[in-house]
Coordinates of C-alpha atoms in Angstrom, one line a residue:
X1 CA 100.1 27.8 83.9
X2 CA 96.4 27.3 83.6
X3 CA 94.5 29.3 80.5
X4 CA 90.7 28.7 79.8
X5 CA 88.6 26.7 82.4
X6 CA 85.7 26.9 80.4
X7 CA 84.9 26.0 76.7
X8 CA 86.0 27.6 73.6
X9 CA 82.6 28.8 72.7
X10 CA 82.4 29.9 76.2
X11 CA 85.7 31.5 76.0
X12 CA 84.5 33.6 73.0
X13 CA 81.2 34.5 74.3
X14 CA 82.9 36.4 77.2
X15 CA 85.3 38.5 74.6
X16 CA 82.6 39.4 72.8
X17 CA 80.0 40.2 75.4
X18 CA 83.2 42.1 77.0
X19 CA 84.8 43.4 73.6
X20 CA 82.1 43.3 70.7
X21 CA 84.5 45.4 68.6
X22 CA 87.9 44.2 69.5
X23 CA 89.9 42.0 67.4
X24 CA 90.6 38.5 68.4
X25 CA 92.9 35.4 68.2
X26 CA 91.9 31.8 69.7
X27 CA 95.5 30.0 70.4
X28 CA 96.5 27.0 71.9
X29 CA 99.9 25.3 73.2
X30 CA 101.3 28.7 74.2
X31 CA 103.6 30.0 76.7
X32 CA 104.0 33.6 78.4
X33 CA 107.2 34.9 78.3
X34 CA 108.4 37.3 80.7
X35 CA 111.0 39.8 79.4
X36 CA 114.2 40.7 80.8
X37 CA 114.1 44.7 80.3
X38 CA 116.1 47.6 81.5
X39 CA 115.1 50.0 83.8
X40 CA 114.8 52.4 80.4
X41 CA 112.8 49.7 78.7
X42 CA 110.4 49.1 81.7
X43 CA 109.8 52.9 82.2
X44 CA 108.8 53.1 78.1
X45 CA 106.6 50.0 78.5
X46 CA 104.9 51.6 82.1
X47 CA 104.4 55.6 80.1
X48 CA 102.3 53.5 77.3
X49 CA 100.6 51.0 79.5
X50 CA 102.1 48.1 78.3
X51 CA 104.1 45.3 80.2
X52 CA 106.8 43.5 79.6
X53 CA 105.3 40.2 78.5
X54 CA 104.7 38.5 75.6
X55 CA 102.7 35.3 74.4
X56 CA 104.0 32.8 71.7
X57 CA 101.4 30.3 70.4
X58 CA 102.2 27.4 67.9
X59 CA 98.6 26.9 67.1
X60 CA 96.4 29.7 66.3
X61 CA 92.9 27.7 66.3
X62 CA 90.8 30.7 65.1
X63 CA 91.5 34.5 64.2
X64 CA 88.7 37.0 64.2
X65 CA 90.8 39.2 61.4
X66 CA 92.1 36.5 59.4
X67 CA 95.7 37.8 60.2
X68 CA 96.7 34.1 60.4
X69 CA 95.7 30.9 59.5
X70 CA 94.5 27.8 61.4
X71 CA 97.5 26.3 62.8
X72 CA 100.0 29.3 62.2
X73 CA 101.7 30.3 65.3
X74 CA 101.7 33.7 66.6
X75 CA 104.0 36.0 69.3
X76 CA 101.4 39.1 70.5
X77 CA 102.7 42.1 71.3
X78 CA 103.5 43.5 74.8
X79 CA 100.6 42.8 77.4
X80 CA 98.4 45.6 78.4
X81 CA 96.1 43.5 80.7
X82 CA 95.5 39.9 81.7
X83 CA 91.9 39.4 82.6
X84 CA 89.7 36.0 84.0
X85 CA 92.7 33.7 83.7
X86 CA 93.1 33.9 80.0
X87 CA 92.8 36.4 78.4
X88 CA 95.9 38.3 77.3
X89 CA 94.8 42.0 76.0
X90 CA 97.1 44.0 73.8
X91 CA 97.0 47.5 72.7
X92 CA 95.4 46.2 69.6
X93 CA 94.2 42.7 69.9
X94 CA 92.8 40.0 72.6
X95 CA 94.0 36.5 72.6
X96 CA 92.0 34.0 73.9
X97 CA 93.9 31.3 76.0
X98 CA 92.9 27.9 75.7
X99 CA 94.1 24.8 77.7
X100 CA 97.5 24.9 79.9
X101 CA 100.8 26.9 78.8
X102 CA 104.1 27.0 80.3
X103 CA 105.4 30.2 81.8
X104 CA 109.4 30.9 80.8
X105 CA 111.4 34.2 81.2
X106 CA 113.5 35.4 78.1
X107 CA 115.3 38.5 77.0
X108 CA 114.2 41.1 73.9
X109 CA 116.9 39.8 71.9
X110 CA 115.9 36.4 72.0
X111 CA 112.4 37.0 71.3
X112 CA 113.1 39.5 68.3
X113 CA 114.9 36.3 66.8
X114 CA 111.4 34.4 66.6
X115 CA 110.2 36.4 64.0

């Protein structure tokens, strides 16, 4: 799965041109992980705008907030939109997408366990 076609500095120009107050995260070798959910879960996730994805990076390259450090990984919360190919809006934050990522389905369970 493709993420940023254009550059890093590139990639951050658009979120902030898009977002100038939103809180972002650069990350690299990442892969989107599609949740199993109920029917329950999926109708909590749809009432709150949220879907049921998730992205786990091993390399955070830079974070707007400081939450983590270079080469920390990092698991977002729940989508709320995926926008020009990469990037991957939550309720609370935007991650930047850079370079290719693999695309893998898993259930709550075993993502809960990454933390």
């Amino acid at each position: 799965m493709p993420g940023a076609k254009v550059s890093q500095d590139e990639a951050v120009r658009i979120v902030r041109e898009r977002y100038p107050y939103a809180e972002y995260c650069i990350v690299s070798n990442w892969r989107w992980i599609d949740l199993e959910v109920t029917p329950a879960q999926l109708s909590e996730l749809t009432r709150t705008n949220r879907k049921p994805a998730v992205i786990y990076a091993d390399t955070v390259i830079y974070d707007s907030s400081r939450r983590w450090d270079v080469d920390d990984f990092v698991r977002t919360s729940f989508l709320h939109k995926f926008e020009e190919g990469f990037i991957f809006k939550t309720l609370n934050s935007i991650y930047i997408l850079i370079g290719n990522g693999v695309r893998k389905r898993a259930t709550l369970e075993a993502i809960g366990r990454i933390f």
